[in-house]
Amino acid sequence: MATPLHARVSAELRERIHRGALPPGASLPSEARLCAEFGASRGTVRTALATLRQEGLIAGGQGRPPVVRDTALGQPFESLLSFTAWAERIGRTPGQRTVEVARRGAGAVAAAALGIGAGTLVVEVLRVRSLDGEPVMLERATFVEPVGRLLFDFDPDASSIYAHLARQGVDLHSARHTIDALTADPHDATLLDIAPGAPLLRERRRTSTAAGEPVEYGDDRYRPDKVTFTIDNAHPAASGIAHDLRVRKLAQ
Amino acid sequence: MATPLHARVSAELRERIHRGALPPGASLPSEARLCAEFGASRGTVRTALATLRQEGLIAGGQGRPPVVRDTALGQPFESLLSFTAWAERIGRTPGQRTVEVARRGAGAVAAAALGIGAGTLVVEVLRVRSLDGEPVMLERATFVEPVGRLLFDFDPDASSIYAHLARQGVDLHSARHTIDALTADPHDATLLDIAPGAPLLRERRRTSTAAGEPVEYGDDRYRPDKVTFTIDNAHPAASGIAHDLRVRKLAQ
């Protein structure tokens, strides 16, 4: 039951990042030094570094030693809220194609989540989100009207709705994400270019202000062969780290 | 866009629990005092308390004032690892029906996760897990042989495998959970008493020792109409709380 050497190298480097021995912004040792330190081949060291890069802990490479990302220890708040922020964090190119932006009466599910009466005016956005040009997620967002109206001055094909709202002073303070699964109906399947009945990983989200007022209800449906959620945690008594829980969205 | 009063009551009590104003073990104010404090009806206060109970933050009730659970702030490590610990924490009755316990050669996926060669002897357990008698999850666990052999002295229909292994001194230190979605094949569908092709929420898990040695690879498939995962987080700059990230498994 020997752990592969590349896993031991990545575990040791991850530990140094979490301990702060390798703080955000620091360069990792060169590949040659890591090979010498761990008695590992260059291929093994590169596999270990690829793992850390996929986890969003390090950036760079391509000839230069990789650097610890300043988001390596940060809360994943923006990157769980904003597809754009997440994609950029993991080094992929986010894209969006807007299917509709509509002002209409809220349906029952969104109304209940937002704490408003069904039929109250809201603004709904439906976009197909892509990574490096490939559709991976169907994003449905319902905004309370005073917030959603800010989107009519905005091109949702251009960039992040959340960054736009934050610039407009909208207080996006906390979010609850509920993760389940469903199968693609014919409409979703066409938009995502998959077969009807294919499994989808769904993240429903309620985003609230600091005062607890709901601002947005989201229903995001991911291709599970493209995007997964990971949760890392450790036994608290056995750990010297204050808080070991981390959540990440990973792209395949 | 007024927040319902019950949501404001539960948000305020949640905040007091997280701030430590209501520490673990403390009784909440009586329903009568909460009604007076918030200008709320008894039904509203009870709805707020039911939310906190569902979230695992409080226990008790039934005439006595509810009490803040000592797990309210704790790491959810055991409850994300052990179905039994989770079910008990949320006040449901866990059950299990063992389909097989087998010593066999590891398949490619489990072998890769465990860092062993395909075909290396492992112990595999397949159980149908239930809440209050209703099947909600299909649990497939692959243990490295030195750990899995401890299960041959154990009745997996009786209780928690993880509690048994912990009593035997097995070091279950940290876990990585990967969440995706798939559809039920005919075999899974029969075991869970659902239609083939129904969506399933899958949690794959690698559990390791403190030294980073993988001990177990799990593939748990949940009925998404019965169990979901929730992630709560908040913008770090706007929060006075050191770490706002929480992950919970919820039962419908």
Coordinates of C-alpha atoms in Angstrom, one line a residue:
Chain A
M1 CA 0.0 0.0 0.0
A2 CA 2.9 2.4 -0.9
T3 CA 1.7 5.9 -1.8
P4 CA 3.0 6.9 -5.2
L5 CA 6.0 9.2 -5.0
H6 CA 4.3 12.0 -7.0
A7 CA 1.4 11.9 -4.4
R8 CA 3.9 12.2 -1.5
V9 CA 5.7 15.2 -3.3
S10 CA 2.4 17.0 -3.9
A11 CA 1.2 16.3 -0.3
E12 CA 4.4 17.7 1.2
L13 CA 4.2 20.8 -1.0
R14 CA 0.5 21.3 -0.2
E15 CA 1.4 21.0 3.5
R16 CA 4.1 23.7 3.2
I17 CA 1.6 26.0 1.4
H18 CA -1.0 25.4 4.2
R19 CA 1.6 25.8 6.9
G20 CA 2.7 29.1 5.4
A21 CA 6.3 27.8 4.8
L22 CA 5.5 28.6 1.2
P23 CA 3.4 31.8 1.4
P24 CA 1.3 33.3 -1.4
G25 CA 3.5 34.8 -4.0
A26 CA 6.5 32.6 -3.1
S27 CA 8.2 30.7 -5.9
L28 CA 8.4 26.9 -5.5
P29 CA 11.9 25.3 -5.6
S30 CA 13.0 24.6 -9.1
E31 CA 12.2 21.2 -10.7
A32 CA 15.8 20.2 -10.3
R33 CA 15.8 21.0 -6.6
L34 CA 12.6 19.1 -6.1
C35 CA 14.0 16.1 -7.9
A36 CA 17.1 16.2 -5.7
E37 CA 15.1 16.7 -2.5
F38 CA 12.6 13.9 -3.1
G39 CA 14.9 11.6 -5.1
A40 CA 12.3 11.8 -7.8
S41 CA 12.4 11.9 -11.6
R42 CA 11.5 15.0 -13.4
G43 CA 8.3 13.3 -14.6
T44 CA 7.3 12.5 -11.1
V45 CA 7.9 16.1 -10.0
R46 CA 5.9 17.4 -12.9
T47 CA 3.0 15.1 -12.1
A48 CA 3.0 16.5 -8.5
L49 CA 3.1 20.1 -9.7
A50 CA 0.2 19.4 -12.2
T51 CA -1.9 18.2 -9.2
L52 CA -1.3 21.4 -7.3
R53 CA -2.0 23.5 -10.4
Q54 CA -5.3 21.7 -10.9
E55 CA -6.2 22.4 -7.3
G56 CA -5.6 26.1 -7.9
L57 CA -2.8 26.3 -5.3
I58 CA 0.0 27.3 -7.7
A59 CA 0.3 29.1 -11.0
G60 CA 3.0 29.7 -13.6
G61 CA 5.4 27.1 -14.9
Q62 CA 6.3 27.0 -18.6
G63 CA 10.0 27.2 -17.8
R64 CA 9.7 29.5 -14.8
P65 CA 9.3 28.0 -11.3
P66 CA 5.6 28.0 -10.3
V67 CA 4.4 30.5 -7.7
V68 CA 1.9 30.0 -4.8
R69 CA -1.3 31.7 -5.8
D70 CA -2.6 34.4 -3.5
T71 CA -6.0 32.6 -3.6
A72 CA -4.4 29.4 -2.4
L73 CA -5.6 30.0 1.1
G74 CA -8.4 32.4 0.5
Q75 CA -12.1 31.8 0.9
P76 CA -13.5 30.5 -2.3
F77 CA -16.5 32.9 -2.0
E78 CA -16.1 34.6 -5.4
S79 CA -15.1 31.5 -7.2
L80 CA -18.1 29.6 -5.9
L81 CA -20.4 32.5 -6.8
S82 CA -18.9 33.6 -10.2
F83 CA -18.2 31.2 -13.0
T84 CA -16.0 33.9 -14.5
A85 CA -13.9 34.3 -11.4
W86 CA -13.7 30.5 -11.0
A87 CA -12.6 29.8 -14.5
E88 CA -9.9 32.5 -14.4
R89 CA -8.7 31.2 -11.1
I90 CA -8.1 27.7 -12.5
G91 CA -6.4 29.2 -15.6
R92 CA -9.2 28.4 -18.1
T93 CA -11.0 30.8 -20.4
P94 CA -14.6 31.5 -19.4
G95 CA -17.3 32.1 -22.0
Q96 CA -21.0 32.8 -22.1
R97 CA -23.8 32.9 -24.6
T98 CA -26.9 34.6 -23.4
V99 CA -30.1 32.9 -24.3
E100 CA -32.4 35.4 -22.6
V101 CA -32.6 38.3 -20.1
A102 CA -36.2 38.7 -19.1
R103 CA -38.3 40.7 -16.7
R104 CA -41.2 38.6 -15.7
G105 CA -43.3 37.3 -12.8
A106 CA -41.3 34.9 -10.5
G107 CA -42.2 31.3 -10.6
A108 CA -43.1 29.4 -7.4
V109 CA -39.6 27.9 -6.7
A110 CA -37.6 31.1 -7.2
A111 CA -40.3 33.2 -5.3
A112 CA -40.0 30.9 -2.3
A113 CA -36.2 31.1 -2.3
L114 CA -36.3 34.8 -2.6
G115 CA -39.0 35.3 0.0
I116 CA -41.3 37.1 -2.3
G117 CA -44.8 36.3 -3.6
A118 CA -45.1 34.2 -6.8
G119 CA -45.7 36.5 -9.7
T120 CA -43.6 39.4 -8.2
L121 CA -41.5 41.0 -11.0
V122 CA -38.0 39.6 -11.2
V123 CA -35.2 39.6 -13.8
E124 CA -34.2 36.2 -15.1
V125 CA -31.0 35.4 -17.0
L126 CA -30.3 32.2 -18.9
R127 CA -26.8 31.7 -20.2
V128 CA -24.7 28.8 -21.6
R129 CA -21.3 28.9 -19.9
S130 CA -18.2 27.5 -21.4
L131 CA -14.6 26.7 -20.6
D132 CA -12.1 27.2 -23.4
G133 CA -15.1 27.3 -25.8
E134 CA -16.8 24.1 -24.7
P135 CA -20.2 24.3 -23.1
V136 CA -20.1 22.9 -19.6
M137 CA -22.9 24.6 -17.6
L138 CA -26.4 26.1 -18.0
E139 CA -26.8 29.1 -15.7
R140 CA -30.3 30.2 -14.7
A141 CA -30.3 33.2 -12.3
T142 CA -33.3 35.0 -10.9
F143 CA -32.6 38.4 -9.4
V144 CA -35.0 40.5 -7.3
E145 CA -36.1 43.4 -9.5
P146 CA -34.2 46.3 -7.9
V147 CA -31.0 44.3 -8.5
G148 CA -31.9 42.7 -11.8
R149 CA -32.8 46.1 -13.4
L150 CA -29.0 46.9 -13.2
L151 CA -28.5 44.1 -15.8
F152 CA -30.4 46.0 -18.5
D153 CA -27.4 48.4 -18.7
F154 CA -25.0 45.5 -19.1
D155 CA -24.0 43.1 -21.8
P156 CA -24.3 39.7 -20.2
D157 CA -22.3 38.2 -23.2
A158 CA -19.4 40.4 -22.2
S159 CA -18.3 39.3 -18.7
S160 CA -19.2 38.5 -15.1
I161 CA -22.7 39.6 -13.9
Y162 CA -21.4 39.4 -10.3
A163 CA -18.5 41.6 -10.9
H164 CA -20.9 44.1 -12.6
L165 CA -23.3 44.0 -9.7
A166 CA -20.5 44.4 -7.1
R167 CA -19.2 47.5 -9.0
Q168 CA -22.8 48.9 -8.9
G169 CA -22.6 48.5 -5.1
V170 CA -24.9 45.4 -4.7
D171 CA -24.1 43.7 -1.4
L172 CA -23.4 40.1 -2.3
H173 CA -22.4 38.9 1.2
S174 CA -23.2 35.2 1.7
A175 CA -24.5 32.3 -0.3
R176 CA -26.0 28.9 0.3
H177 CA -25.3 26.3 -2.4
T178 CA -27.4 23.2 -2.5
I179 CA -26.0 20.4 -4.7
D180 CA -28.1 17.6 -6.2
A181 CA -28.4 15.8 -9.5
L182 CA -31.0 15.6 -12.2
T183 CA -31.2 14.4 -15.8
A184 CA -31.2 16.7 -18.8
D185 CA -34.6 17.5 -20.3
P186 CA -34.7 18.0 -24.1
H187 CA -34.3 21.8 -23.8
D188 CA -31.3 21.6 -21.5
A189 CA -29.8 18.8 -23.6
T190 CA -29.9 21.0 -26.8
L191 CA -28.3 24.0 -25.1
L192 CA -25.5 21.9 -23.6
D193 CA -25.1 19.7 -26.7
I194 CA -25.6 16.4 -24.8
A195 CA -28.1 13.6 -25.0
P196 CA -31.5 14.0 -23.3
G197 CA -31.5 12.0 -20.1
A198 CA -27.8 12.6 -19.5
P199 CA -27.0 13.2 -15.8
L200 CA -26.4 16.8 -14.7
L201 CA -24.8 18.1 -11.5
R202 CA -27.0 20.9 -10.2
E203 CA -26.0 23.7 -7.9
R204 CA -28.9 25.8 -6.6
R205 CA -27.8 29.0 -4.9
R206 CA -29.4 31.7 -2.8
T207 CA -27.2 34.8 -2.5
S208 CA -28.0 37.3 0.3
T209 CA -27.0 40.7 1.6
A210 CA -25.2 41.1 4.9
A211 CA -28.7 41.8 6.4
G212 CA -29.9 38.4 5.1
E213 CA -32.1 39.8 2.3
P214 CA -32.1 37.3 -0.6
V215 CA -30.8 39.0 -3.8
E216 CA -30.5 36.1 -6.3
Y217 CA -31.7 32.5 -6.7
G218 CA -29.6 30.5 -9.1
D219 CA -30.0 27.0 -10.7
D220 CA -26.8 26.0 -12.4
R221 CA -26.6 22.7 -14.2
Y222 CA -23.1 21.3 -14.9
R223 CA -21.9 18.5 -17.2
P224 CA -20.6 16.1 -14.5
D225 CA -18.0 14.8 -16.9
K226 CA -16.6 18.3 -17.1
V227 CA -17.0 19.8 -13.6
T228 CA -17.1 18.3 -10.1
F229 CA -17.1 19.7 -6.6
T230 CA -14.5 18.5 -4.1
I231 CA -14.6 18.8 -0.4
D232 CA -11.4 18.2 1.7
N233 CA -11.6 17.8 5.4
A234 CA -9.6 16.3 8.2
H235 CA -10.2 15.1 11.7
P236 CA -10.0 18.2 13.8
A237 CA -8.3 16.6 16.8
A238 CA -5.5 15.2 14.7
S239 CA -4.8 18.4 12.9
G240 CA -2.6 21.3 13.8
I241 CA -4.3 23.4 11.2
A242 CA -7.0 25.7 12.5
H243 CA -9.6 24.8 9.8
D244 CA -9.1 22.1 7.3
L245 CA -12.3 22.3 5.4
R246 CA -11.9 23.4 1.8
V247 CA -14.4 23.2 -1.1
R248 CA -13.4 23.5 -4.7
K249 CA -15.0 23.2 -8.1
L250 CA -12.7 21.3 -10.4
A251 CA -12.7 21.2 -14.2
Q252 CA -11.7 18.0 -15.9
Chain B
M1 CA -38.5 41.9 -1.1
A2 CA -39.2 41.5 2.6
T3 CA -37.5 38.5 4.2
P4 CA -40.1 36.3 6.0
L5 CA -40.0 36.9 9.7
H6 CA -39.2 33.2 10.5
A7 CA -36.1 33.5 8.3
R8 CA -35.0 36.6 10.2
V9 CA -35.5 34.9 13.5
S10 CA -33.5 31.8 12.4
A11 CA -30.8 34.0 10.9
E12 CA -30.4 36.0 14.1
L13 CA -30.2 32.8 16.2
R14 CA -27.8 31.2 13.8
E15 CA -25.6 34.3 14.1
R16 CA -25.7 34.1 17.9
I17 CA -24.6 30.5 17.8
H18 CA -21.8 31.3 15.4
R19 CA -20.7 34.3 17.4
G20 CA -20.6 32.2 20.6
A21 CA -23.3 34.3 22.3
L22 CA -25.2 30.9 22.4
P23 CA -22.4 28.4 23.0
P24 CA -22.7 24.6 22.6
G25 CA -24.8 23.2 25.4
A26 CA -26.7 26.5 26.1
S27 CA -30.5 26.5 26.1
L28 CA -32.2 28.8 23.6
P29 CA -34.7 31.3 25.1
S30 CA -38.1 29.8 25.5
E31 CA -40.6 30.1 22.7
A32 CA -42.5 32.7 24.7
R33 CA -39.4 34.8 25.1
L34 CA -38.6 34.5 21.4
C35 CA -42.1 35.5 20.4
A36 CA -41.8 38.6 22.6
E37 CA -38.3 39.5 21.4
F38 CA -39.1 39.2 17.7
G39 CA -42.8 40.2 17.8
A40 CA -43.5 36.9 16.2
S41 CA -46.3 34.3 16.5
R42 CA -45.6 30.9 18.0
G43 CA -45.9 29.3 14.6
T44 CA -43.2 31.7 13.2
V45 CA -40.8 30.9 16.0
R46 CA -41.4 27.2 15.6
T47 CA -40.7 27.4 11.9
A48 CA -37.4 29.2 12.7
L49 CA -36.5 26.6 15.2
A50 CA -37.3 23.8 12.8
T51 CA -34.8 25.3 10.3
L52 CA -32.1 25.3 12.9
R53 CA -32.9 21.8 13.9
Q54 CA -32.8 20.6 10.3
E55 CA -29.4 22.3 10.0
G56 CA -28.1 20.3 13.0
L57 CA -27.4 23.4 15.0
I58 CA -29.9 22.7 17.8
A59 CA -31.4 19.6 19.4
G60 CA -34.2 18.9 21.9
G61 CA -37.6 20.6 21.9
Q62 CA -40.7 18.6 22.6
G63 CA -41.7 20.9 25.5
R64 CA -38.2 21.7 26.6
P65 CA -36.3 24.7 25.2
P66 CA -33.9 23.4 22.5
V67 CA -30.2 23.3 23.2
V68 CA -27.2 24.3 21.0
R69 CA -25.6 21.1 19.8
D70 CA -21.9 20.6 20.6
T71 CA -21.4 19.7 17.0
A72 CA -23.0 23.0 15.8
L73 CA -19.5 24.5 15.3
G74 CA -17.6 21.4 14.9
Q75 CA -15.9 20.1 11.8
P76 CA -18.3 17.8 10.0
F77 CA -15.5 15.2 9.5
E78 CA -17.2 12.2 11.0
S79 CA -20.6 13.1 9.6
L80 CA -19.2 13.4 6.1
L81 CA -17.3 10.1 6.5
S82 CA -19.9 8.0 8.3
F83 CA -23.4 7.6 7.2
T84 CA -24.3 6.3 10.6
A85 CA -22.8 9.4 12.4
W86 CA -24.5 11.7 10.0
A87 CA -28.0 10.1 10.3
E88 CA -27.7 10.2 14.1
R89 CA -26.6 13.8 14.1
I90 CA -29.7 14.9 12.1
G91 CA -32.0 12.9 14.3
R92 CA -32.8 10.1 11.8
T93 CA -32.5 6.3 12.2
P94 CA -29.7 4.9 10.0
G95 CA -30.0 1.5 8.5
Q96 CA -27.9 -0.8 6.4
R97 CA -28.4 -4.0 4.4
T98 CA -25.1 -5.6 3.4
V99 CA -25.2 -7.0 -0.2
E100 CA -21.6 -8.3 0.0
V101 CA -18.3 -8.2 1.7
A102 CA -15.6 -9.5 -0.6
R103 CA -11.9 -10.0 -0.7
R104 CA -10.8 -9.6 -4.3
G105 CA -8.4 -8.0 -6.6
A106 CA -8.8 -4.2 -6.9
G107 CA -10.3 -2.7 -10.1
A108 CA -8.5 -0.1 -12.0
V109 CA -10.4 3.0 -10.5
A110 CA -10.1 1.9 -6.9
A111 CA -6.5 0.8 -7.4
A112 CA -5.5 4.2 -8.8
A113 CA -7.3 6.0 -6.0
L114 CA -5.5 3.8 -3.4
G115 CA -2.1 4.1 -5.0
I116 CA -1.8 0.3 -5.5
G117 CA -1.5 -1.9 -8.5
A118 CA -4.7 -3.1 -10.2
G119 CA -5.4 -6.6 -8.9
T120 CA -3.9 -6.1 -5.5
L121 CA -6.1 -7.7 -2.9
V122 CA -8.6 -5.4 -1.2
V123 CA -11.8 -5.8 0.7
E124 CA -14.9 -4.4 -0.9
V125 CA -18.2 -3.7 0.9
L126 CA -21.5 -3.0 -0.9
R127 CA -24.4 -1.9 1.4
V128 CA -27.8 -0.3 0.8
R129 CA -28.1 2.5 3.4
S130 CA -31.5 3.8 4.6
L131 CA -33.0 6.6 6.7
D132 CA -35.9 5.6 8.8
G133 CA -36.2 2.4 6.8
E134 CA -36.2 4.0 3.4
P135 CA -33.3 3.2 1.0
V136 CA -31.5 6.5 0.1
M137 CA -27.9 5.5 -0.7
L138 CA -25.8 2.8 -2.3
E139 CA -22.4 2.5 -0.5
R140 CA -19.4 0.9 -2.2
A141 CA -16.2 1.0 -0.1
T142 CA -12.9 -0.5 -1.1
F143 CA -10.4 -0.9 1.8
V144 CA -6.7 -1.7 1.5
E145 CA -6.3 -5.3 2.7
P146 CA -4.7 -4.7 6.1
V147 CA -7.6 -2.5 7.1
G148 CA -10.4 -4.4 5.3
R149 CA -9.5 -7.7 7.0
L150 CA -10.7 -6.1 10.2
L151 CA -14.2 -6.2 8.7
F152 CA -14.3 -10.0 8.7
D153 CA -14.6 -9.9 12.5
F154 CA -17.5 -7.4 12.2
D155 CA -21.2 -7.5 11.3
P156 CA -21.6 -4.8 8.7
D157 CA -25.4 -5.1 9.1
A158 CA -25.0 -4.0 12.7
S159 CA -23.6 -0.5 12.7
S160 CA -20.9 1.9 11.5
I161 CA -17.8 0.5 9.8
Y162 CA -15.9 3.7 10.5
A163 CA -16.7 3.6 14.2
H164 CA -15.5 -0.1 14.2
L165 CA -12.3 0.7 12.4
A166 CA -11.6 3.7 14.6
R167 CA -12.0 1.5 17.7
Q168 CA -9.5 -0.9 16.1
G169 CA -7.0 1.9 15.9
V170 CA -7.2 2.6 12.2
D171 CA -6.0 6.2 11.5
L172 CA -8.8 7.9 9.5
H173 CA -7.4 11.4 9.4
S174 CA -8.5 13.2 6.3
A175 CA -10.8 12.7 3.3
R176 CA -11.3 14.2 -0.1
H177 CA -14.8 14.0 -1.4
T178 CA -15.5 14.4 -5.1
I179 CA -19.2 15.1 -6.0
D180 CA -20.7 14.5 -9.4
A181 CA -23.8 13.0 -10.9
L182 CA -24.7 9.9 -12.9
T183 CA -27.7 7.9 -13.8
A184 CA -28.8 4.6 -12.2
D185 CA -27.9 1.5 -14.1
P186 CA -30.3 -1.4 -13.8
H187 CA -28.4 -3.0 -10.9
D188 CA -28.2 0.2 -8.9
A189 CA -31.9 0.9 -9.7
T190 CA -33.0 -2.4 -8.3
L191 CA -31.0 -2.0 -5.1
L192 CA -32.4 1.5 -4.5
D193 CA -35.9 0.7 -5.7
I194 CA -35.9 3.5 -8.3
A195 CA -36.2 3.5 -12.1
P196 CA -33.2 2.8 -14.3
G197 CA -31.9 6.0 -15.7
A198 CA -32.9 8.0 -12.6
P199 CA -30.4 10.6 -11.6
L200 CA -28.0 9.8 -8.7
L201 CA -25.8 12.2 -6.7
R202 CA -22.4 10.5 -6.3
E203 CA -19.8 11.2 -3.6
R204 CA -16.5 9.5 -4.3
R205 CA -14.1 9.6 -1.3
R206 CA -10.5 8.9 -0.6
T207 CA -9.8 8.6 3.1
S208 CA -6.2 8.7 4.2
T209 CA -4.0 8.4 7.3
A210 CA -2.2 11.4 8.9
A211 CA 0.8 10.3 6.9
G212 CA -1.2 10.6 3.7
E213 CA -1.5 6.8 3.1
P214 CA -4.9 6.0 1.4
V215 CA -7.0 3.6 3.4
E216 CA -10.3 3.6 1.7
Y217 CA -11.8 4.5 -1.7
G218 CA -15.6 5.0 -1.6
D219 CA -18.3 5.5 -4.2
D220 CA -21.6 6.4 -2.6
R221 CA -24.6 7.0 -4.7
Y222 CA -27.5 9.0 -3.2
R223 CA -31.1 9.5 -4.3
P224 CA -31.0 13.3 -5.0
D225 CA -34.6 13.6 -4.0
K226 CA -33.6 12.3 -0.5
V227 CA -30.2 13.7 0.2
T228 CA -28.4 16.9 -1.0
F229 CA -25.2 18.6 0.0
T230 CA -25.2 22.2 1.0
I231 CA -22.3 24.7 1.1
D232 CA -22.6 27.9 3.1
N233 CA -20.0 30.6 2.6
A234 CA -19.7 34.4 3.0
H235 CA -17.6 37.1 1.7
P236 CA -14.5 37.1 4.0
A237 CA -13.9 40.9 4.0
A238 CA -17.5 41.6 5.0
S239 CA -17.5 39.0 7.8
G240 CA -16.3 39.2 11.4
I241 CA -16.3 35.4 11.6
A242 CA -12.9 33.7 11.2
H243 CA -14.1 31.1 8.8
D244 CA -17.6 31.0 7.4
L245 CA -17.4 28.0 5.2
R246 CA -19.7 25.1 6.2
V247 CA -20.6 21.9 4.4
R248 CA -23.6 19.8 5.3
K249 CA -25.4 16.8 4.0
L250 CA -29.2 17.4 4.3
A251 CA -32.0 14.8 4.2
Q252 CA -35.3 15.8 2.7

